[in-house]
PDB file of C-alpha atoms in Angstrom:
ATOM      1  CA  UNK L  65       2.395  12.275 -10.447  1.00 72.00           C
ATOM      2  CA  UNK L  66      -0.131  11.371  -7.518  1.00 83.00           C
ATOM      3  CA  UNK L  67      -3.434   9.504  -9.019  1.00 91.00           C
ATOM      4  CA  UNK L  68      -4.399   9.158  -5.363  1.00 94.00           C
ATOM      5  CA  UNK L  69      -4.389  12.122  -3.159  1.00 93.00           C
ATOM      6  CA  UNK L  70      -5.082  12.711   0.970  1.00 94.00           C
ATOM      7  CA  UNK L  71      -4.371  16.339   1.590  1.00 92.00           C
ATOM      8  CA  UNK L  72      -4.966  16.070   5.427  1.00 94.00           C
ATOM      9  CA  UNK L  73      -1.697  14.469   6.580  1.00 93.00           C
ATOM     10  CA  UNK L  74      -3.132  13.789  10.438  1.00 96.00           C
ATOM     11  CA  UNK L  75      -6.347  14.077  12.299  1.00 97.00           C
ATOM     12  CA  UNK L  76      -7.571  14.077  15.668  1.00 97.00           C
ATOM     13  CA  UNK L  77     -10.380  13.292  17.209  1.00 97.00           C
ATOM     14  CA  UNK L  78     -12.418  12.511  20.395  1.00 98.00           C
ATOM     15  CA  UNK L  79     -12.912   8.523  21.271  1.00 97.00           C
ATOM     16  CA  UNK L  80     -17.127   8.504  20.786  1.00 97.00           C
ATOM     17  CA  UNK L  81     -16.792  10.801  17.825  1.00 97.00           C
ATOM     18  CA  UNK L  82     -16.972  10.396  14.031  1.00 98.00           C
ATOM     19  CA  UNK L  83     -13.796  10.241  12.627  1.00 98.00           C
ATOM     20  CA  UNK L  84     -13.682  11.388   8.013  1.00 98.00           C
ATOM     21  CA  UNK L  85     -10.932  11.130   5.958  1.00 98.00           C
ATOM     22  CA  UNK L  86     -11.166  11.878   2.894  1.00 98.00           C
ATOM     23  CA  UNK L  87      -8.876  11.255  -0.327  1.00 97.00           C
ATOM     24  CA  UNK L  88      -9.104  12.673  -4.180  1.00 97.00           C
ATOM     25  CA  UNK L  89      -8.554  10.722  -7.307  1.00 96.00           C
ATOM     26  CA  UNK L  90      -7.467  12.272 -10.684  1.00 95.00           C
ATOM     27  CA  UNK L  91      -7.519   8.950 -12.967  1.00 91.00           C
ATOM     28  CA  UNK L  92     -11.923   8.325 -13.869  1.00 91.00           C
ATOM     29  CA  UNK L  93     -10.556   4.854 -15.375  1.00 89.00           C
ATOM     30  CA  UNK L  94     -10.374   3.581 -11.493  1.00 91.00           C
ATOM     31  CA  UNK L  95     -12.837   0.623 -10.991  1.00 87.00           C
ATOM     32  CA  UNK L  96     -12.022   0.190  -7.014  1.00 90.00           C
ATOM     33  CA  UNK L  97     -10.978   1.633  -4.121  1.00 94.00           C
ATOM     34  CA  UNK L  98     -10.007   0.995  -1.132  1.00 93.00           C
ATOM     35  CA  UNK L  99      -8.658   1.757   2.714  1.00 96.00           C
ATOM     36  CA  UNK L 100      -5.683   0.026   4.068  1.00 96.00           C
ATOM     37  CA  UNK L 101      -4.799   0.835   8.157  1.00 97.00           C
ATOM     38  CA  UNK L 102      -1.592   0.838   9.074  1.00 95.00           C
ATOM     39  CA  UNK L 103       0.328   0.564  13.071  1.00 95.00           C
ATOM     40  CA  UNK L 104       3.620   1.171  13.552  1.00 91.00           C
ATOM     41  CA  UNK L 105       6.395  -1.195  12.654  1.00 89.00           C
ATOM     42  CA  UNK L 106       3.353  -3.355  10.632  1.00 93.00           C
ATOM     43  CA  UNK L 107       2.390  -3.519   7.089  1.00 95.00           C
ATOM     44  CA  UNK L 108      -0.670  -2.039   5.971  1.00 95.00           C
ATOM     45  CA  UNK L 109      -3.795  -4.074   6.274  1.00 95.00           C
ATOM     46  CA  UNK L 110      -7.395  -3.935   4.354  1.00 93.00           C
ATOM     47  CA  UNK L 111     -10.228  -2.021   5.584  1.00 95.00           C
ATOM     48  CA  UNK L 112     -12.792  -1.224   3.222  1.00 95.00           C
ATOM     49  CA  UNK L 113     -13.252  -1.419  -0.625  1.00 92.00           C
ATOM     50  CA  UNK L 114     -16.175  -0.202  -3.033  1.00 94.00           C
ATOM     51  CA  UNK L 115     -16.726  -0.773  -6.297  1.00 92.00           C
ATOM     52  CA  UNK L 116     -17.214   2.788  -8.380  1.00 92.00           C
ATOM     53  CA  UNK L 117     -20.662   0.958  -9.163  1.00 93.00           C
ATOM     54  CA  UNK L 118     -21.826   2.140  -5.951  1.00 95.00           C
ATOM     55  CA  UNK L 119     -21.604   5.142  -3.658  1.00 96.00           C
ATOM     56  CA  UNK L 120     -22.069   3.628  -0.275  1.00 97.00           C
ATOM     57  CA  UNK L 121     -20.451   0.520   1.100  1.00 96.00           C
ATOM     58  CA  UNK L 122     -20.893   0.074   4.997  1.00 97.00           C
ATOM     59  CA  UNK L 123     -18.767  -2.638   7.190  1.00 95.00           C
ATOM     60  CA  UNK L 124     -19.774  -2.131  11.451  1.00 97.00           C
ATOM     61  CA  UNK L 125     -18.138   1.040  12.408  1.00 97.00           C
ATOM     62  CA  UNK L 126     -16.678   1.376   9.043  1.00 98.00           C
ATOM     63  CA  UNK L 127     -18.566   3.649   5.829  1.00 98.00           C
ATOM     64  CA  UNK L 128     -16.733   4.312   2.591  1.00 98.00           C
ATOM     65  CA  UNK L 129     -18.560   7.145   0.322  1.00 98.00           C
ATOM     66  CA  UNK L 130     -17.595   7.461  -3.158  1.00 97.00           C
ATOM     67  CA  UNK L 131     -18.426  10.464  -5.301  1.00 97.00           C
ATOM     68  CA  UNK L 132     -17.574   9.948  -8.709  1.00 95.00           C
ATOM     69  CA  UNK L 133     -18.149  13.026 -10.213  1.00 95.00           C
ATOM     70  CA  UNK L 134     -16.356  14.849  -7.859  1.00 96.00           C
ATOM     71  CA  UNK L 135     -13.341  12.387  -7.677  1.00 96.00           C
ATOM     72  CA  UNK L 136     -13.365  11.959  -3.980  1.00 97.00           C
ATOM     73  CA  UNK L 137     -14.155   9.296  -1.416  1.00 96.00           C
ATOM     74  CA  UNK L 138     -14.331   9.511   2.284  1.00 98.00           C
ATOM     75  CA  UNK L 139     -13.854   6.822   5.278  1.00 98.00           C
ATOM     76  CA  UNK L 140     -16.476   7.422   8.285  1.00 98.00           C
ATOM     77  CA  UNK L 141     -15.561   5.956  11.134  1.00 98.00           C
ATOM     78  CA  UNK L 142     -18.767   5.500  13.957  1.00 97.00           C
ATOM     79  CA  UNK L 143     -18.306   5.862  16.671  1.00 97.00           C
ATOM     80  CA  UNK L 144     -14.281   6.431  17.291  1.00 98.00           C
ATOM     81  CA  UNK L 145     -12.461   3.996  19.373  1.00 97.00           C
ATOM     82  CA  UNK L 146      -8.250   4.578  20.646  1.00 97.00           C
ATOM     83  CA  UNK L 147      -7.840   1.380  18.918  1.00 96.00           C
ATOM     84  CA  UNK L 148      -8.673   3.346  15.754  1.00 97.00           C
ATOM     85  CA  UNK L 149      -5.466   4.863  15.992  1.00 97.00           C
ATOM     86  CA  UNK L 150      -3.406   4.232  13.053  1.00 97.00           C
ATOM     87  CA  UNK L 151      -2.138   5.687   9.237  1.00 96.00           C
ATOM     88  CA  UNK L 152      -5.137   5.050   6.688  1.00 97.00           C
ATOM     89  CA  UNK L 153      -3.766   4.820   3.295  1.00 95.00           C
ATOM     90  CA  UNK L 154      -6.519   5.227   0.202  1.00 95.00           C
ATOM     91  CA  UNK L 155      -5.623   3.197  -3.278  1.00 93.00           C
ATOM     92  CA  UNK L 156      -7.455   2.949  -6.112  1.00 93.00           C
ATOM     93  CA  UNK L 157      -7.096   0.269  -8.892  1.00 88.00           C
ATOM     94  CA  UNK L 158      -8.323  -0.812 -12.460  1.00 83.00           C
ATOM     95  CA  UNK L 159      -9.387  -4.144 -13.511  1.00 73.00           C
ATOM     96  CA  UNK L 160      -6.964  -4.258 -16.254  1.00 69.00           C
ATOM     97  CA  UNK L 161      -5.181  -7.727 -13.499  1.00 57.00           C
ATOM     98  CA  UNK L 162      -3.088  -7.661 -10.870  1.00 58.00           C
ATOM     99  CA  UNK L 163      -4.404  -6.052  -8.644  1.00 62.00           C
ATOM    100  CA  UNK L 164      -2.431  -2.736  -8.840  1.00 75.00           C
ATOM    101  CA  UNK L 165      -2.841  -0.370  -6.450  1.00 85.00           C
ATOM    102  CA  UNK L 166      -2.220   3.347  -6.253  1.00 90.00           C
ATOM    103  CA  UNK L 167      -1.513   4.797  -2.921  1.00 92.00           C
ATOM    104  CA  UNK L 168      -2.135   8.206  -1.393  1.00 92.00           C
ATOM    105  CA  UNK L 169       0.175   9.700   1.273  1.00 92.00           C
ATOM    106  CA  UNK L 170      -1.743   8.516   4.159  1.00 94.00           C
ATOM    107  CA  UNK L 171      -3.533   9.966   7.008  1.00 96.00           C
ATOM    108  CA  UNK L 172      -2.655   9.663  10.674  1.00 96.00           C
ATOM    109  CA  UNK L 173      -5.550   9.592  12.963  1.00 98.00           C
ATOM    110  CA  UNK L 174      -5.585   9.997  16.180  1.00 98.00           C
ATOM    111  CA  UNK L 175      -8.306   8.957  18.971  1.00 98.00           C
ATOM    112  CA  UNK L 176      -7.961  10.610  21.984  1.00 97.00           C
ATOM    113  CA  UNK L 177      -9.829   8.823  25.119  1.00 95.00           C
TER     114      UNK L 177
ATOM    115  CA  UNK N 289      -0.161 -19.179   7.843  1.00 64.00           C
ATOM    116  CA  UNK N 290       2.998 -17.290   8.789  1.00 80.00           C
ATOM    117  CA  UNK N 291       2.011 -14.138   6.208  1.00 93.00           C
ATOM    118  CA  UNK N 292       4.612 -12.772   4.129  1.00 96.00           C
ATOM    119  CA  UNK N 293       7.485 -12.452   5.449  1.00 97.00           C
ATOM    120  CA  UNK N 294      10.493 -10.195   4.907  1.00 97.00           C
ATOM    121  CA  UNK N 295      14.018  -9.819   5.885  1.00 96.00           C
ATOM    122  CA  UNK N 296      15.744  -8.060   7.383  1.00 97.00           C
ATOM    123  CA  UNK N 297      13.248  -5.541   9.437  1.00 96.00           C
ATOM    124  CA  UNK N 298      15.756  -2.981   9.737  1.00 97.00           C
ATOM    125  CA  UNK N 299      18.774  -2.309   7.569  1.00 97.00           C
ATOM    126  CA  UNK N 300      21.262   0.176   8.724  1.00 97.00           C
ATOM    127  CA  UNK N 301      23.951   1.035   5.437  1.00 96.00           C
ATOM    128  CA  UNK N 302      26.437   3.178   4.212  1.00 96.00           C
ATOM    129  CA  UNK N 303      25.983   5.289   0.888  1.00 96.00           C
ATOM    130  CA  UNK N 304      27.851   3.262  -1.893  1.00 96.00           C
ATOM    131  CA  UNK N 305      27.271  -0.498  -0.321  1.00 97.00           C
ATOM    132  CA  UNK N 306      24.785  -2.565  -1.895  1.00 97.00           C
ATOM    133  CA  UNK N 307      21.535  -3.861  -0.038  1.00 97.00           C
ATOM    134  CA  UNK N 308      19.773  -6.833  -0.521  1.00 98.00           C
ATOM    135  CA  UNK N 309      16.398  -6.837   0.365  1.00 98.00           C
ATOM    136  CA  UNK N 310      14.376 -10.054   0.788  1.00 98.00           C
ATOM    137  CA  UNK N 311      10.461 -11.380   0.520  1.00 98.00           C
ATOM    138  CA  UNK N 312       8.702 -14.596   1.190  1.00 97.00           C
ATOM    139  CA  UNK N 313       4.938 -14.340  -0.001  1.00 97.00           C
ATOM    140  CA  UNK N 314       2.430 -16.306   1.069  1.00 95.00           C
ATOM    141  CA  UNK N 315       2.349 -19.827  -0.079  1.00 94.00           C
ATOM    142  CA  UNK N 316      -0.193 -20.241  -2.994  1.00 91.00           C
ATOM    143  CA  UNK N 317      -0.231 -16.780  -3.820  1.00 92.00           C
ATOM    144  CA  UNK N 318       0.087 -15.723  -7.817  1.00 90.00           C
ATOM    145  CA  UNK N 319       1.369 -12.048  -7.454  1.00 91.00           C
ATOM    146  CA  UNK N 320       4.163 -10.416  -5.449  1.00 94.00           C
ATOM    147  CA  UNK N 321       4.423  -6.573  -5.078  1.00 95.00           C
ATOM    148  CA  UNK N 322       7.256  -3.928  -3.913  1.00 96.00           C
ATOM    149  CA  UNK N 323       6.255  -0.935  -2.495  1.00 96.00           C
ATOM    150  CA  UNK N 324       8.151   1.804  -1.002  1.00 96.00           C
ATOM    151  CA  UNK N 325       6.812   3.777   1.398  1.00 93.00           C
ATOM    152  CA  UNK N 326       7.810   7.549   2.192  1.00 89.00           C
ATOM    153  CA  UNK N 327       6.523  10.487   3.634  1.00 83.00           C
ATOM    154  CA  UNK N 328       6.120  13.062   0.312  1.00 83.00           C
ATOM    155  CA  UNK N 329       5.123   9.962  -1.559  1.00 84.00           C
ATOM    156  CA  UNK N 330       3.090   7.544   0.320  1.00 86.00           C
ATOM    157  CA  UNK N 331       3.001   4.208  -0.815  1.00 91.00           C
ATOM    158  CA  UNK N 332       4.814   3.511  -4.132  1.00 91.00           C
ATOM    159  CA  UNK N 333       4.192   0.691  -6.008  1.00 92.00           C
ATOM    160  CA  UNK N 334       8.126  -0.179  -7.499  1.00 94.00           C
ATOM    161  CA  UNK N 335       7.671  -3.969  -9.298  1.00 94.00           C
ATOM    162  CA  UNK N 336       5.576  -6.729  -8.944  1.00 93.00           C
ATOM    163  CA  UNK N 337       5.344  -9.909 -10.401  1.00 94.00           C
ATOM    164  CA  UNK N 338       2.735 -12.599 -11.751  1.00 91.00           C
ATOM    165  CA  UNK N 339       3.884 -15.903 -11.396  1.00 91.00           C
ATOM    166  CA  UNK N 340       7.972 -15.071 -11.056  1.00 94.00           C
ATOM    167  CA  UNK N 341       7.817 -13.075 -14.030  1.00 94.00           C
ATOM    168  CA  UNK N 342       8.204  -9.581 -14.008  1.00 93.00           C
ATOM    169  CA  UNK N 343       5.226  -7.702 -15.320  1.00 90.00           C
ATOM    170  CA  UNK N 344       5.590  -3.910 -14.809  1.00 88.00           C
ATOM    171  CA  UNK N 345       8.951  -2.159 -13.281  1.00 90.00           C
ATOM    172  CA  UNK N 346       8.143   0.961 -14.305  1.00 88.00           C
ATOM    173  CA  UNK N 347       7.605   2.594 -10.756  1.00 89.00           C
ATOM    174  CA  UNK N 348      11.701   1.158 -10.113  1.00 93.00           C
ATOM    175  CA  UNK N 349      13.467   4.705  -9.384  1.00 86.00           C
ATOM    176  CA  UNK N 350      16.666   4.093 -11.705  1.00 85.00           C
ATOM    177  CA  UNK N 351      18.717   1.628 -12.908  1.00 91.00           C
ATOM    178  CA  UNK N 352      20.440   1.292  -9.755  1.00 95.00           C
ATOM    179  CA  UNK N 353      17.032  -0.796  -8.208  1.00 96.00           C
ATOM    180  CA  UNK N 354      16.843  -4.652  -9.416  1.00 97.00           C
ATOM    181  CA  UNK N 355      13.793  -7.267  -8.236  1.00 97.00           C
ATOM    182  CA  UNK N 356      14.333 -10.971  -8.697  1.00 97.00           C
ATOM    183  CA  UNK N 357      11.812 -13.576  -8.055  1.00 97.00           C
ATOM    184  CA  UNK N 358      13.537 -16.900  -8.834  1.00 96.00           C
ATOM    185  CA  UNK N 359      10.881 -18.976  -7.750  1.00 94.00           C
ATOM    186  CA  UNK N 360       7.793 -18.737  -6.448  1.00 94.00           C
ATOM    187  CA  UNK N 361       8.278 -18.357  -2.610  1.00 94.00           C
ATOM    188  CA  UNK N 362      11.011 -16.107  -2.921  1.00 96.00           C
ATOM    189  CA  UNK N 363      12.175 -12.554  -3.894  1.00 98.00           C
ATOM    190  CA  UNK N 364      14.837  -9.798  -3.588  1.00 98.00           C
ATOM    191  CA  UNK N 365      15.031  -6.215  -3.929  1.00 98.00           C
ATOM    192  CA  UNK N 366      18.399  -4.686  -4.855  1.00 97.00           C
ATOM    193  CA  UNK N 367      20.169  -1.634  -4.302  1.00 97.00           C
ATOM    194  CA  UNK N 368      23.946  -1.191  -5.932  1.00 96.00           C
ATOM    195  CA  UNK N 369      25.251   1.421  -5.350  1.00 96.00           C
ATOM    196  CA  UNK N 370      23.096   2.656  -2.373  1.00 96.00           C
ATOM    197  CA  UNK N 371      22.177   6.322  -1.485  1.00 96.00           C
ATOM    198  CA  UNK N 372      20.714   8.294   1.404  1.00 96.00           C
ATOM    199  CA  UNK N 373      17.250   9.100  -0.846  1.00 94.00           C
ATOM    200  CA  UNK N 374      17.180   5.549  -0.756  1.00 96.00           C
ATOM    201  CA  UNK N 375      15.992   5.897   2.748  1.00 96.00           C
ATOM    202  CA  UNK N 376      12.358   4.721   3.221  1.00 96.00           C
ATOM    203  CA  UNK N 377       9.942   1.473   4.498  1.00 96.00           C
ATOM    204  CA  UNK N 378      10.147  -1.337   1.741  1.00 98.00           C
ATOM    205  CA  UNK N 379       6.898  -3.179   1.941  1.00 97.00           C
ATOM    206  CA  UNK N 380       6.637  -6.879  -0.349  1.00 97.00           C
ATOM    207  CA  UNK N 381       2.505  -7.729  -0.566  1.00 95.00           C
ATOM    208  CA  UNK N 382       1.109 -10.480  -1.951  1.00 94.00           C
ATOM    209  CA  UNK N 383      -1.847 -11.722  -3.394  1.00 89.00           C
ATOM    210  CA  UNK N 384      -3.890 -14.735  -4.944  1.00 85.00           C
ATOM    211  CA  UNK N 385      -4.472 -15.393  -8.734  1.00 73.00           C
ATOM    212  CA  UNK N 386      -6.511 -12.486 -10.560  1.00 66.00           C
ATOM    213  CA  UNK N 387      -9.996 -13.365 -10.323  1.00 65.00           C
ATOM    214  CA  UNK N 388     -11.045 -10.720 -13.172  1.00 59.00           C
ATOM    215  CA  UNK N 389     -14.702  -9.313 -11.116  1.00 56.00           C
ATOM    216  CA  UNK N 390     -13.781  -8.605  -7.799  1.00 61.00           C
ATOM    217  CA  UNK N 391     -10.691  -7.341  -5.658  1.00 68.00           C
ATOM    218  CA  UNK N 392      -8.124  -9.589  -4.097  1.00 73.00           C
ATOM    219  CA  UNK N 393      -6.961  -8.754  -1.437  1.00 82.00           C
ATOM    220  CA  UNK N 394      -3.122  -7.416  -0.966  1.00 89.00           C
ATOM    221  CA  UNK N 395      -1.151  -9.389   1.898  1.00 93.00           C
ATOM    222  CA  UNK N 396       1.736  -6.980   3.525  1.00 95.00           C
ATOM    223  CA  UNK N 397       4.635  -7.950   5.069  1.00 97.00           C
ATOM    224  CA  UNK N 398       5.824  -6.084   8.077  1.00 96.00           C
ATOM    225  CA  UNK N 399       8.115  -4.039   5.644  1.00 97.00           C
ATOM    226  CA  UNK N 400      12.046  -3.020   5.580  1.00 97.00           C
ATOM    227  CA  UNK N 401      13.094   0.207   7.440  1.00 97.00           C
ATOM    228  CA  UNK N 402      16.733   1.004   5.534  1.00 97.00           C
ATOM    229  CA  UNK N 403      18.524   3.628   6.123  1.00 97.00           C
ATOM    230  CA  UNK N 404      21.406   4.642   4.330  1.00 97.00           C
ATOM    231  CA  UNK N 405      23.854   6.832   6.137  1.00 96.00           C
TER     232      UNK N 405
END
């Protein structure tokens, strides 16, 4: 059963433009979550993370929203760049150790110059 | 540092034959994670392990899927007998000790492609 949910399997957008993706959670026991970006032929990589202590955690071009009552956190990304270009894959974890991530499905974006 | 590393990067196979998988995480690092990645399913955590030792297999398909870690800066994933469902990216990520307050970090390696004819 999928935890960790991204219903929009690809988006595309203009370079200059704000990119969202969004991604559901069903488990409330989640304590983090996070974005990992992914190219072809690589391994996934860290984005962004925020704590379900907070709503808001902003890195450059890169804004994670978390709603917890809803279940549902978003990636903005300001402006767009081609380079952007990738699968982003949302997890969630507890702090029971190890680090254990759940994964969504991912989300292809594409920025179009 | 060289990341983790896997082996091979793409594994071409025939249903029935066993596959061997392998995983070299990054030196100093406590925890070592499988993942398999597909389309209907995303990312799938299979095994990982603290310290060699096995701590939760319970996302390993069936009984055909074995992990081994025998020490600590290598591991295997095994398929015996092989099928075509078996088809997917195997990803091996590591990560530091547990720190308890904050989030460490997953390392990926640049993941198996198998594909089992």
């Amino acid at each position: 059963d999928q935890q960790v949910k991204q219903n929009s399997p690809s988006l595309s957008v203009q370079e200059g433009r704000i990119s969202i993706l969004n991604c559901d959670y069903t488990n409330s026991m989640f304590d983090y979550f996070l974005w990992y970006k992914k190219y072809p032929a690589e391994g996934p990589t860290f984005l962004i993370s925020i704590s379900s202590i907070k709503d808001k955690n902003e890195d450059g071009r890169f804004t994670v929203f978390l709603n917890k009552s809803a279940k549902h956190l978003s990636l903005h990304i300001v402006p767009s760049q081609p380079g952007d270009s990738a699968v982003y894959f949302c997890a969630a974890m507890r702090k029971t150790g190890a680090n254990n991530l759940f994964f969504g499905t991912g989300t292809r974006l594409t920025v179009i110059p | 540092d060289a990341g983790v590393i896997q082996s091979p990067r793409h594994e071409v196979t025939e249903m029935g034959q066993e596959v061997t998988l392998r995983c070299k995480p990054i030196s100093g690092h406590d925890y070592l994670f499988w993942y398999r990645q597909t389309m209907m399913r995303g990312l799938e955590l299979l095994i990982y392990f603290n310290n060699n030792v096995p701590i939760d297999d319970s996302g390993m398909p069936e009984d055909r899927f074995s992990a081994k870690m025998p020490n600590a800066s290598f591991s295997t994933l095994k398929i015996q007998p092989s099928e075509p469902r078996d088809s997917a990216v195997y990803f091996c990520a590591s990560t530091p000790r547990w720190k308890g307050s904050s989030y460490n970090e997953q390392f990926f390696g640049p993941g198996t492609r198998l594909t089992v004819l």
